[in-house]
Coordinates of C-alpha atoms in Angstrom, one line a residue:
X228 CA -12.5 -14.0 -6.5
X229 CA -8.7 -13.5 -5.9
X230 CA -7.2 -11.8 -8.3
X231 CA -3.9 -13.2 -10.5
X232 CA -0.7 -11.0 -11.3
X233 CA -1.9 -11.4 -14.9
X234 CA -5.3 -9.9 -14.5
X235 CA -3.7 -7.1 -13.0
X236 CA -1.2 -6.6 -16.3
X237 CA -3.8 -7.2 -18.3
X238 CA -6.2 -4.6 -16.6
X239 CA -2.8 -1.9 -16.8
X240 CA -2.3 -2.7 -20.7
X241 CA -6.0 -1.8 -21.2
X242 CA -5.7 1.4 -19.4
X243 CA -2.5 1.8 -22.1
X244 CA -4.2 1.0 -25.1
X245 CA -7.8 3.0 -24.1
X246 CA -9.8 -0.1 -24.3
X247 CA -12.3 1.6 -22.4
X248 CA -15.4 3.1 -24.0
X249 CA -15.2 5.6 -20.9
X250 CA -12.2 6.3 -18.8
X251 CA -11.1 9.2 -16.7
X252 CA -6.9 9.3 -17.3
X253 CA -5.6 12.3 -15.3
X254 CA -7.0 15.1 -13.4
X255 CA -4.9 18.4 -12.0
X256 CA -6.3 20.4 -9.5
X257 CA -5.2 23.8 -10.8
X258 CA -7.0 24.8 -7.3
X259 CA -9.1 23.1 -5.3
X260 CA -9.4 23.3 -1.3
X261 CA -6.0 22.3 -0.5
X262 CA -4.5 21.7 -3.8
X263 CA -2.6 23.8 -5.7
X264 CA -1.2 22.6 -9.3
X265 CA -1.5 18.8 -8.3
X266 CA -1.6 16.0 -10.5
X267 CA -3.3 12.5 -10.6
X268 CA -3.7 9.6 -13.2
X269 CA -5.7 6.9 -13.0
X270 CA -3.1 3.9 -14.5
X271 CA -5.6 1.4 -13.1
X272 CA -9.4 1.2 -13.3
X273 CA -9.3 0.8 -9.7
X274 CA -8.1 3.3 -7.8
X275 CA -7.6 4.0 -3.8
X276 CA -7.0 7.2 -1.9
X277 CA -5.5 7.0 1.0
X278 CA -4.4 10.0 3.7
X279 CA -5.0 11.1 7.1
X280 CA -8.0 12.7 7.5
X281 CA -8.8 16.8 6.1
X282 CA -5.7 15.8 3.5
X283 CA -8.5 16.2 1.0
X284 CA -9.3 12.4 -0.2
X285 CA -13.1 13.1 -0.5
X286 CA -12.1 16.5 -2.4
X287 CA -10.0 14.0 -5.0
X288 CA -12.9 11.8 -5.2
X289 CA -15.7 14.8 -5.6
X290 CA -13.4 16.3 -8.2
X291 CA -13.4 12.7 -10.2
X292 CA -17.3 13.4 -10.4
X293 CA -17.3 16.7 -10.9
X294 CA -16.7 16.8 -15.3
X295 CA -19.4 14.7 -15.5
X296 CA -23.1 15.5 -16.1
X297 CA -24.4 12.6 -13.3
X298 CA -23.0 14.3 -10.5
X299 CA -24.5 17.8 -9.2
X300 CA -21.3 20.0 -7.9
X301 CA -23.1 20.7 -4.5
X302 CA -22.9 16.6 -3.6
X303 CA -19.2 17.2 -2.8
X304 CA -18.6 21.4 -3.3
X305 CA -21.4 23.1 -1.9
X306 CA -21.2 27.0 -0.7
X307 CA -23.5 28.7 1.8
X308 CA -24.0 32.3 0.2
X309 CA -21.6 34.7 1.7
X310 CA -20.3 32.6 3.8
X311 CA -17.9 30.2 1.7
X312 CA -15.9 32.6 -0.2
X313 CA -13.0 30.3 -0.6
X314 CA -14.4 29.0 -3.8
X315 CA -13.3 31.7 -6.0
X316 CA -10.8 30.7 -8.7
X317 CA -11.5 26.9 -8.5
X318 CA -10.6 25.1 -11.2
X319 CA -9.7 21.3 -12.5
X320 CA -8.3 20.5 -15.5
X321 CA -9.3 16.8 -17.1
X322 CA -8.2 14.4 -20.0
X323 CA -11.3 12.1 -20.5
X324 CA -11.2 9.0 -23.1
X325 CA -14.8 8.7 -24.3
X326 CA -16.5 6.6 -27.2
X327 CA -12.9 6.8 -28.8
X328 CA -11.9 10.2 -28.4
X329 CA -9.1 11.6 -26.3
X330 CA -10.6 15.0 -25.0
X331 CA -9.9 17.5 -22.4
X332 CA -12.6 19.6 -20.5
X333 CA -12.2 22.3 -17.5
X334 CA -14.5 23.0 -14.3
X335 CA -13.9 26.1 -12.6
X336 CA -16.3 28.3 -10.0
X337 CA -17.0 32.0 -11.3
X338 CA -17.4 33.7 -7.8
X339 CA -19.7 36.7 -8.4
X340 CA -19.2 38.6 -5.2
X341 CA -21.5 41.6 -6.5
X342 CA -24.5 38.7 -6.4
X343 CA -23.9 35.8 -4.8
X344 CA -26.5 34.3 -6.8
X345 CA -24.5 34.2 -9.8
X346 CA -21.5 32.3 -8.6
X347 CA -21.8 29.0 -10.1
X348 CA -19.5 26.0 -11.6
X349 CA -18.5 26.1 -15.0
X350 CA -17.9 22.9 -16.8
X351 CA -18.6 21.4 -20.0
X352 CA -20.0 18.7 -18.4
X353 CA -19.6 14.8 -20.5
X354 CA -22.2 12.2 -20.3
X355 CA -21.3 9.1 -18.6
X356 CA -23.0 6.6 -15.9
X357 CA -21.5 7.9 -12.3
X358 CA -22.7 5.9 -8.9
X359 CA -21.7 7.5 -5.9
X360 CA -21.7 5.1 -2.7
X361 CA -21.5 7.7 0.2
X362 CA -20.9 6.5 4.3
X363 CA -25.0 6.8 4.8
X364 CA -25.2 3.3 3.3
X365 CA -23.4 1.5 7.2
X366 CA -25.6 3.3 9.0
X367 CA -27.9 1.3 10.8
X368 CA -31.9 0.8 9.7
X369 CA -32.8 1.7 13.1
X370 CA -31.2 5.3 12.4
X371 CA -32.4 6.1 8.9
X372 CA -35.1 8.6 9.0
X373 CA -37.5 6.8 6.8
X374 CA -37.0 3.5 9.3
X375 CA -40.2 4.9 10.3
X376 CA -42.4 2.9 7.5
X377 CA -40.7 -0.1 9.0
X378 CA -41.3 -0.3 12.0
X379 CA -45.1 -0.7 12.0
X380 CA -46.0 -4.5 13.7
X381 CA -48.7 -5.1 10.7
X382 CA -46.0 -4.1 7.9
X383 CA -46.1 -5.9 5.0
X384 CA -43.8 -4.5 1.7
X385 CA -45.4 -3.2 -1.4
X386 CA -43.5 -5.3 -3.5
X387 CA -40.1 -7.8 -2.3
X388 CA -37.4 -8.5 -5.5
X389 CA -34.9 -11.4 -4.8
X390 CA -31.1 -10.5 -5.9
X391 CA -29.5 -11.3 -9.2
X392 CA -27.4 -14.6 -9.6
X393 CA -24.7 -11.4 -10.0
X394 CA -25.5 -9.9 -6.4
X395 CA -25.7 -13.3 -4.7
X396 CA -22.4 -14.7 -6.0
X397 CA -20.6 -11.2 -5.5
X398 CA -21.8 -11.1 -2.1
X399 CA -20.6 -14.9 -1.0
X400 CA -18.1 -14.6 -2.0
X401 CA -17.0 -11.1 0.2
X402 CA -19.3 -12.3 3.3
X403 CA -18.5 -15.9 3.1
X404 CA -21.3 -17.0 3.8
X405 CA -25.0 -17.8 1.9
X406 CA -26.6 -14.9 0.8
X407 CA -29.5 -16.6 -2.2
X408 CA -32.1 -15.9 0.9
X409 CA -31.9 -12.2 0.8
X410 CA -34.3 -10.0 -0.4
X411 CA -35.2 -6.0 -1.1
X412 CA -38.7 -5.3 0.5
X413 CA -40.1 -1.8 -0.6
X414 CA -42.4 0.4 1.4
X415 CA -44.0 2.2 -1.4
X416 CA -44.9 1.9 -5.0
X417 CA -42.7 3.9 -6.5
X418 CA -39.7 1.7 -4.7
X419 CA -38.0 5.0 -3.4
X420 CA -37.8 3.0 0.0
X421 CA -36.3 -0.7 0.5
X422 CA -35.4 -2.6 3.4
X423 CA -33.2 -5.9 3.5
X424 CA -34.3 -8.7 4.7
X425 CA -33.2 -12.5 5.2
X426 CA -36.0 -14.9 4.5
X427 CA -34.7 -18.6 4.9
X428 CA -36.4 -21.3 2.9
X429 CA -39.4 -23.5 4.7
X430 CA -37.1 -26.0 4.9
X431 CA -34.4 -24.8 6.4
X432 CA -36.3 -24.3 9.6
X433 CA -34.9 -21.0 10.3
X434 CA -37.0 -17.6 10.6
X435 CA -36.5 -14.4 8.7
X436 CA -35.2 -11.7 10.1
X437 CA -35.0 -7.9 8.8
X438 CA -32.2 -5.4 8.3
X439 CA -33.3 -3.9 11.9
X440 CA -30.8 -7.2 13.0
X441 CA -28.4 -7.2 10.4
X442 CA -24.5 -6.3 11.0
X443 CA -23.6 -2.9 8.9
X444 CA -20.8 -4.5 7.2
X445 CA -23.3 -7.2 5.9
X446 CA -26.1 -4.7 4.9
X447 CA -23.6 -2.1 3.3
X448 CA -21.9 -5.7 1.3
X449 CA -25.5 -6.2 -0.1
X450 CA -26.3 -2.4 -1.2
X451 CA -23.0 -1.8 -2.4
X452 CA -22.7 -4.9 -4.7
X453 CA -26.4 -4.5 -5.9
X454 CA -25.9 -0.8 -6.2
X455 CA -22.8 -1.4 -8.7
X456 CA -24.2 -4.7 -11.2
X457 CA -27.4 -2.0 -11.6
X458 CA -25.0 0.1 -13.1
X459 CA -24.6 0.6 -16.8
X460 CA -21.2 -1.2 -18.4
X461 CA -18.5 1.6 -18.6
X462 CA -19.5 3.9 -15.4
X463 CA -17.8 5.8 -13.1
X464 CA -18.3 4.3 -9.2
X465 CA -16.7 6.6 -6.4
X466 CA -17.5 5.3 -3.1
X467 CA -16.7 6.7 0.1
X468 CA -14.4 5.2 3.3
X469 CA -15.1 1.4 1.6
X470 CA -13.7 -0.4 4.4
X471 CA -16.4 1.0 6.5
X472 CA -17.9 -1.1 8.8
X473 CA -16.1 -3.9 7.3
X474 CA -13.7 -6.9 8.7
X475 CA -10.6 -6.4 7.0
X476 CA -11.1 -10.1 5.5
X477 CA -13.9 -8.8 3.4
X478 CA -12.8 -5.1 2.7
X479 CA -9.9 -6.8 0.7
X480 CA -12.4 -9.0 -0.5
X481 CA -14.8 -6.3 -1.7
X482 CA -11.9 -4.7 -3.7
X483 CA -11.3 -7.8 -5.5
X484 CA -14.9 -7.3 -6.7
X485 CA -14.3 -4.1 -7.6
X486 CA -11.5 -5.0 -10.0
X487 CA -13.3 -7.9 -11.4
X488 CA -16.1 -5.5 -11.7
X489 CA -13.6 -3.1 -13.8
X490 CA -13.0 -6.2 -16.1
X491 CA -16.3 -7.7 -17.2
X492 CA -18.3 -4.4 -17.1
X493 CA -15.7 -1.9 -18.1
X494 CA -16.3 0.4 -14.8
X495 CA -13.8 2.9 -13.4
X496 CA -13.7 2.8 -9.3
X497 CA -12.0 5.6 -7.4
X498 CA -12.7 4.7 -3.4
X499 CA -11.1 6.3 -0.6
X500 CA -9.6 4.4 2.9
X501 CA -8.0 4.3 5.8
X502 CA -7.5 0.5 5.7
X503 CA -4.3 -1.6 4.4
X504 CA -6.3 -4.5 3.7
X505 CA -8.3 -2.4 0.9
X506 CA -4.7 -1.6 -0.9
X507 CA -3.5 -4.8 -0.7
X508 CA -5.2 -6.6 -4.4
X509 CA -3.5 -3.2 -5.3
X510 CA -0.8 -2.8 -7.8
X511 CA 1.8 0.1 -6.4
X512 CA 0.2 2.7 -9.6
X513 CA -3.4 2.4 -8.6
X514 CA -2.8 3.9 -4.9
X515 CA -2.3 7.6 -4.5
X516 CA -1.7 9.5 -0.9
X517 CA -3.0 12.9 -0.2
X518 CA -1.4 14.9 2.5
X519 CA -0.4 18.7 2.9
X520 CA -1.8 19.6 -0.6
X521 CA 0.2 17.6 -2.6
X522 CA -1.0 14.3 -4.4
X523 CA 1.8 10.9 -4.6
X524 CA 1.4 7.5 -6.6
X525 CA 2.1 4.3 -4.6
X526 CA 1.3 1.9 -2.2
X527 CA 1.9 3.3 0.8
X528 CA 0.9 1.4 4.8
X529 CA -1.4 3.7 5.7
X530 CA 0.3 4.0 9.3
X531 CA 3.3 5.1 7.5
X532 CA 1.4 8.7 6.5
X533 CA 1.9 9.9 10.0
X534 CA 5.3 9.8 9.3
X535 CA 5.0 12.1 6.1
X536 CA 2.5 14.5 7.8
X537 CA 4.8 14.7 10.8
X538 CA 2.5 12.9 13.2
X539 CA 4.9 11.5 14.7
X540 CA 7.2 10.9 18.0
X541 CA 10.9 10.3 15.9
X542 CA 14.1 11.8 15.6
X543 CA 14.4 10.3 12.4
X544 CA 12.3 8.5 9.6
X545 CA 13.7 6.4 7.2
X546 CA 11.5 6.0 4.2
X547 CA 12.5 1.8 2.2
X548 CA 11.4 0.7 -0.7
X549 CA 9.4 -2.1 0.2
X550 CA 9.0 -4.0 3.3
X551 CA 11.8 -6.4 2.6
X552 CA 14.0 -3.2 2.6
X553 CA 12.6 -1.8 5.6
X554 CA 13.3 -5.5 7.5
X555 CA 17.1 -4.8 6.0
X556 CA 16.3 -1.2 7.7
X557 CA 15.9 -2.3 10.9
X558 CA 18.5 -4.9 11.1
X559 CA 21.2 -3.5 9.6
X560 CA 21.0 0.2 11.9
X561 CA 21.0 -2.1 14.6
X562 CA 24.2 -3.5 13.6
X563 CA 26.2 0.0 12.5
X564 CA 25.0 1.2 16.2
X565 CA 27.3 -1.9 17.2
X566 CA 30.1 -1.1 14.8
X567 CA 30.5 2.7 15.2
X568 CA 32.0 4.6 18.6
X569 CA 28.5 6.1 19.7
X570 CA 25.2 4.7 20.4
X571 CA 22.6 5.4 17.9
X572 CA 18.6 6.3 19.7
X573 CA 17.1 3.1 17.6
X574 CA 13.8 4.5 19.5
X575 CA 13.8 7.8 18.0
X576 CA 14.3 6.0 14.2
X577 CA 10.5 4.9 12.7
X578 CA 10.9 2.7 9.6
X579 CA 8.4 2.6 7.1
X580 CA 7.7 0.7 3.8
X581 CA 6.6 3.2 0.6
X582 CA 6.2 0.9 -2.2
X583 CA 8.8 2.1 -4.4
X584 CA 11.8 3.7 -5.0
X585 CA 10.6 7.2 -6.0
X586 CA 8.2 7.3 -3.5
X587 CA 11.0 7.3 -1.0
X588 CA 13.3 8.9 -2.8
X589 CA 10.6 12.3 -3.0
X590 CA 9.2 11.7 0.7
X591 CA 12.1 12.3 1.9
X592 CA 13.1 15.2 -0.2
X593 CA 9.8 16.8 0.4
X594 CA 10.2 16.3 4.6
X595 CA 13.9 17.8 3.9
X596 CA 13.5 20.6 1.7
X597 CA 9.7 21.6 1.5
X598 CA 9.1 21.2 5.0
X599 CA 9.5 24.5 7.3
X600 CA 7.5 22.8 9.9
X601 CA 9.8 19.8 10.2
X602 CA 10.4 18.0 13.4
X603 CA 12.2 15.2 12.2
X604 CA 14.7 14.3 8.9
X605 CA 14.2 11.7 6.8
X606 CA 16.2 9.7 5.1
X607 CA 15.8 6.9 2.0
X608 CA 16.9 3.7 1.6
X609 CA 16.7 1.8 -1.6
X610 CA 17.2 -1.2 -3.7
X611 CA 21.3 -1.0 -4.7
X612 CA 19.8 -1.7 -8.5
X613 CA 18.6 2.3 -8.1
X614 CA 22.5 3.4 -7.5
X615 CA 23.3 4.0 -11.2
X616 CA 19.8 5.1 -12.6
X617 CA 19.2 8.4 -13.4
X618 CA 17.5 10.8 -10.8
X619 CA 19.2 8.5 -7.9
X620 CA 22.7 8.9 -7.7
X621 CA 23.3 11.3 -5.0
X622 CA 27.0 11.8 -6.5
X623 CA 25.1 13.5 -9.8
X624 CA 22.2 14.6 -8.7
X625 CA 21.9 17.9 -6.4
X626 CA 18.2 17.2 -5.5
X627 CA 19.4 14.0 -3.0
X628 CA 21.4 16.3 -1.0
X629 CA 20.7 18.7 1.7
X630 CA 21.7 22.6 1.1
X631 CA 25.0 22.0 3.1
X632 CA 26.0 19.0 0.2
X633 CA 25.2 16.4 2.7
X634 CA 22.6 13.6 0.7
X635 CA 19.6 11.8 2.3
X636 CA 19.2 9.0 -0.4
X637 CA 21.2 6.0 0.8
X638 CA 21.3 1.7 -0.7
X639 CA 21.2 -1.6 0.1
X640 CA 24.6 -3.2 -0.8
X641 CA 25.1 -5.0 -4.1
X642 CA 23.8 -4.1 -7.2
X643 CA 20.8 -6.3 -7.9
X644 CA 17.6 -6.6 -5.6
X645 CA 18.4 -7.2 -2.1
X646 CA 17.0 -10.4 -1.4
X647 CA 19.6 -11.6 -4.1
X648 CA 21.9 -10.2 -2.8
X649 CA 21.4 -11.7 1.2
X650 CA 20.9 -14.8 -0.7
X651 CA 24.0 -15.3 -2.9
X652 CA 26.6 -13.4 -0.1
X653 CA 25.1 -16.1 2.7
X654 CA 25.8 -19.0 0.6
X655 CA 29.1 -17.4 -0.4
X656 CA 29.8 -17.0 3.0
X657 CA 28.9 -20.0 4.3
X658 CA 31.6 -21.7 1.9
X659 CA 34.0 -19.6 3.5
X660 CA 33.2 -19.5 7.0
X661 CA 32.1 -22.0 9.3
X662 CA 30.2 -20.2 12.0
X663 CA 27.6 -19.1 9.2
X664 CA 25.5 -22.2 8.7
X665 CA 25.5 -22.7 12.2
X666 CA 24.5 -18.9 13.1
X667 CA 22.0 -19.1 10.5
X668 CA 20.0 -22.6 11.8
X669 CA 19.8 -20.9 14.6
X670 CA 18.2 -18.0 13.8
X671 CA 15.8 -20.3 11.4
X672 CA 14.5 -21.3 15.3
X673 CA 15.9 -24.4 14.1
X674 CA 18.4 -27.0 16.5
X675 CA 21.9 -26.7 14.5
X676 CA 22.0 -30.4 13.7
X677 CA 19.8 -29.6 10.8
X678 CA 22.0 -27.5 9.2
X679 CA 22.4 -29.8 6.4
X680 CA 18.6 -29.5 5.6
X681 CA 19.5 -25.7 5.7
X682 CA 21.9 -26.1 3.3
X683 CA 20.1 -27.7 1.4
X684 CA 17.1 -25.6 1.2
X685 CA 19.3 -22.4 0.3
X686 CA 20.9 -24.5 -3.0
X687 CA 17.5 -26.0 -3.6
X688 CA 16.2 -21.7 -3.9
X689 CA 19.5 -20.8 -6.0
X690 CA 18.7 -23.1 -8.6
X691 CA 14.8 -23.7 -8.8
X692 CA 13.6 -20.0 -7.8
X693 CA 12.7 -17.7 -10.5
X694 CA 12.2 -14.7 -8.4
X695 CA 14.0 -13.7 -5.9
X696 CA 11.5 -11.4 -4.1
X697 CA 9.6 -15.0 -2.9
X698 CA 12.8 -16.8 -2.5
X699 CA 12.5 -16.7 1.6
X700 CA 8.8 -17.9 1.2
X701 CA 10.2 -21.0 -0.5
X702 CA 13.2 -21.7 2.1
X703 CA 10.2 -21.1 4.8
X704 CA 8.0 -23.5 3.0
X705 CA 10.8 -26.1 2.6
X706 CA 12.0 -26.4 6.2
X707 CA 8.1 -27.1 7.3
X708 CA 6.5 -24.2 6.2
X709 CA 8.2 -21.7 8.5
X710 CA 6.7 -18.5 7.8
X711 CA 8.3 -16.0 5.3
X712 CA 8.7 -13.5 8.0
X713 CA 10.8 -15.7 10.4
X714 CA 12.9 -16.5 7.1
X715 CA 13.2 -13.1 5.8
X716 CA 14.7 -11.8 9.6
X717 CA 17.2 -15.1 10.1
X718 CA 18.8 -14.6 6.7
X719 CA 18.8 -10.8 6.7
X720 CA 20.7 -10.8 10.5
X721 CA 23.0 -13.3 9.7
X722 CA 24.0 -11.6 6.8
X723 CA 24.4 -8.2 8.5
X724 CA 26.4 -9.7 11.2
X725 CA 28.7 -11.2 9.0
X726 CA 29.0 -8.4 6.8
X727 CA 30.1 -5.2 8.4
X728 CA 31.5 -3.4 5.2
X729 CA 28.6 -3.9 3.2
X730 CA 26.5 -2.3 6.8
X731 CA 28.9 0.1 7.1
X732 CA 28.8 1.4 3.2
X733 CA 24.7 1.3 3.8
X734 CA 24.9 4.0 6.2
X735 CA 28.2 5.7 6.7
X736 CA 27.0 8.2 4.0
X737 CA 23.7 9.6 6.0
X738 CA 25.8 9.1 9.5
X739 CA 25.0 12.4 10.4
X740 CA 21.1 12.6 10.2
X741 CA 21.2 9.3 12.2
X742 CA 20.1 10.0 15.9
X743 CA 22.7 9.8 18.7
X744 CA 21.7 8.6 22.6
X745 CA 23.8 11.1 24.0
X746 CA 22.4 13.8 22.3
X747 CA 18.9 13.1 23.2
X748 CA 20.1 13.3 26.9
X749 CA 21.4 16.9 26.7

């Protein structure tokens, strides 16, 4: 079920052109819990929302289901009488592509404080298919209240239903394993209450067993898959936590689905998570974090939010592009602490990947300037291809500097993406110095007599790779598969250690934000 580059393109051109016969494109909570005037577009039909928890995920999500007719407001906004009185001016405004019509709707709560009774949602609500998976579907059959019509030693189902061809596939392929032998037993007529159970052929010699001994993660696979193909072709799915109760293997897995889902049956999926491995089929525009009432498009490592809600233990946060420009990060402040006259605190510096220039560029703005709280600065460090774009050039633009004039957006040297850049200035330098090749094998993990087969390898990558952002992946595969990682570090620390104007030009500029040991000891 993995999923190509070109069915994610394909998926984002069909947002563009509204091939959708239903399709929620952008919502902005006017005022909402803890949102004020924030905006959020759904680029992708999948979407994930990520945040620490109370930033107001599950308000996003509720808000999503809220225009539409399928969704009561009290399954995410309910009020008890008097005592909610917070509701009063809530509002979302929505642009909503349906049967071929762009169209915009409002939901707002009228709080009647003279009679309680009165205050209600007001929304123009639109017809369309909505499924909403809530966090009740991992708990275990043993702890469900109706377990009870179970449990009996005579039971014997009302009526059992094997899976589609659909469900089955679906679900071997998340679970990896077999999954034709499952069944849905009811315990009434109407079919209001099922049970799963696992009944082997004769054959097999193995005995059934019910969802009383299944694993969560397995039962909440089954529901959620069968739960979704049920659905009509062009509805709206939110579902709750997805990675709950799953192995990270088969939450990235299950997402997979859910975009292969959004291409055959035309649904729209907005999930929230805590988990990486549920971004990571993601393309950067269909990841959004919530934190401290504000809304932000891009993939973002979820550990990195406690570094943009201040949750953590730094004197300074330096917010990269990607991860290959948070490796060149690491490295490279490493080497200015060797080149300057003071020793910087590495420890109090946290390093963390945003997926995408702006996304670091307005982190660290937002930690600088609309932070009163702040216990840290923050700093960001992008691609040196940024340097001359509009709305990055600290020289031009007043909104990368502090109040005082000092700016907090810094690049990597050269002006091209960075792994081009370590790439071309190592094999210039190793035609001009001979202690580079040699440096470089060994930092490979390799013995320096096979520093031709290094050599090699790098003019192999110069003229057969076609992007540069894998080109350490294919030295690491051609000197026996040594992982991209290893690569990646060897070629990056060589290059800094052989290159202490381009290191120097990196982060002379932000030199003051950057932590000193012997201020932390006064």
């Amino acid at each position: 079920m993995a999923i190509s580059p070109s069915d994610i393109q394909k998926l984002q051109e069909r947002v563009r052109r509204r091939g959708f016969k239903h399709y929620l494109h952008e919502m902005d909570l006017q005022k909402l819990r803890s949102f004020t005037e924030a905006t959020i577009r759904f680029d992708f039909p999948v979407t994930a929302l990520v945040g620490p928890n109370g930033a107001g995920k599950t308000t996003v999500l509720g808000a999503a289901g809220l225009i539409y007719q399928a969704v009561q407001p009290r399954r995410f906004f309910a009020r008890s009488g008097a005592y909610d009185g917070s509701m009063s001016g809530w509002r979302v405004e929505y642009t909503v592509w349906s049967d071929g019509a762009m169209i915009s709707r409002v939901a707002s709560y009228t709080d009647r404080t003279e009679d309680v009774r009165r205050s209600k949602w007001n929304r123009k609500a639109m017809n369309r298919p909505v499924k909403v998976i809530g966090v009740t579907r991992t708990l275990p059959a043993s702890e469900r209240t109706e377990s009870y019509k179970f449990v009996k030693g005579d039971f014997v189902g009302k009526s059992e239903a094997s899976f589609t061809e659909e469900v089955t596939t679906a679900v071997e392929r998340i679970l990896g394993k077999k999954a034709s032998d499952y069944l849905e037993v009811t315990a009434d007529a109407d079919g209001k209450y099922s049970i799963l159970v696992q009944r082997p052929a004769e054959d097999e010699g193995r005995p059934s067993y019910s969802e009383f001994h299944f694993g969560a993660g397995e039962a909440s696979i089954i529901r959620i898959v069968g739960e979704i193909e049920a659905v009509d072709e062009g509805a709206l799915v939110l579902i709750e936590e997805v990675e709950n109760g799953l192995h990270p293997l088969a939450t990235q897995r299950l997402v997979e689905y859910l975009i292969e889902v959004a291409r055959r049956k035309g649904c729209q999926v907005i999930f929230t998570t805590h988990s990486n491995a549920a971004l990571k089929p993601l393309p950067g525009d269909a990841v959004w974090s919530a934190y401290r009432g504000k809304l932000t498009q891009g993939k973002l490592d979820v550990e990195s939010l406690r570094a943009l809600t201040g949750e953590i233990d730094a004197r300074l946060a330096v917010f990269a592009e990607d991860k290959f420009a948070s490796l060149v990060a690491e490295v490279t402040l490493r080497r200015y602490g060797d080149l300057i006259d003071e020793k910087l605190d590495l420890k109090s510096i946290e390093i963390h990947a945003l997926g995408g220039a702006a996304p670091a560029r307005d982190q660290a703005r937002h930690n600088n300037t609309n932070n009163p709280a702040r216990k840290y600065f923050a700093v960001a460090l992008l691609d040196g291809d940024k340097r001359s774009e509009d709305g990055y050039n600290p020289d031009n633009t007043d909104n990368l500097k502090m109040e005082d004039g000092r700016p907090f957006v810094t690049f990597v040297a050269g002006a091209t993406d960075p792994e081009a850049v370590v790439l071309d200035d190592i094999a210039t330098a190793i035609s001009d110095n001979g202690k580079v090749l040699p440096r470089l094998t060994l930092a490979l993990q390799m013995d320096t007599a096979h520093q031709a087969e290094v050599s090699e390898a790098i003019e192999s990558a110069i003229r057969t790779n076609r992007d540069r952002h894998t080109v350490f992946a294919d030295i690491g595969e051609s000197l026996d598969f040594l992982a991209e990682d290893v690569t990646a570090r060897a070629f990056v620390s060589t290059w800094a250690n052989f290159h202490d104007d381009e290191v120097r030009g990196m982060w002379d500029p932000v030199r003051s934000f950057l932590p000193l040991l012997s201020d932390a000891t006064h």
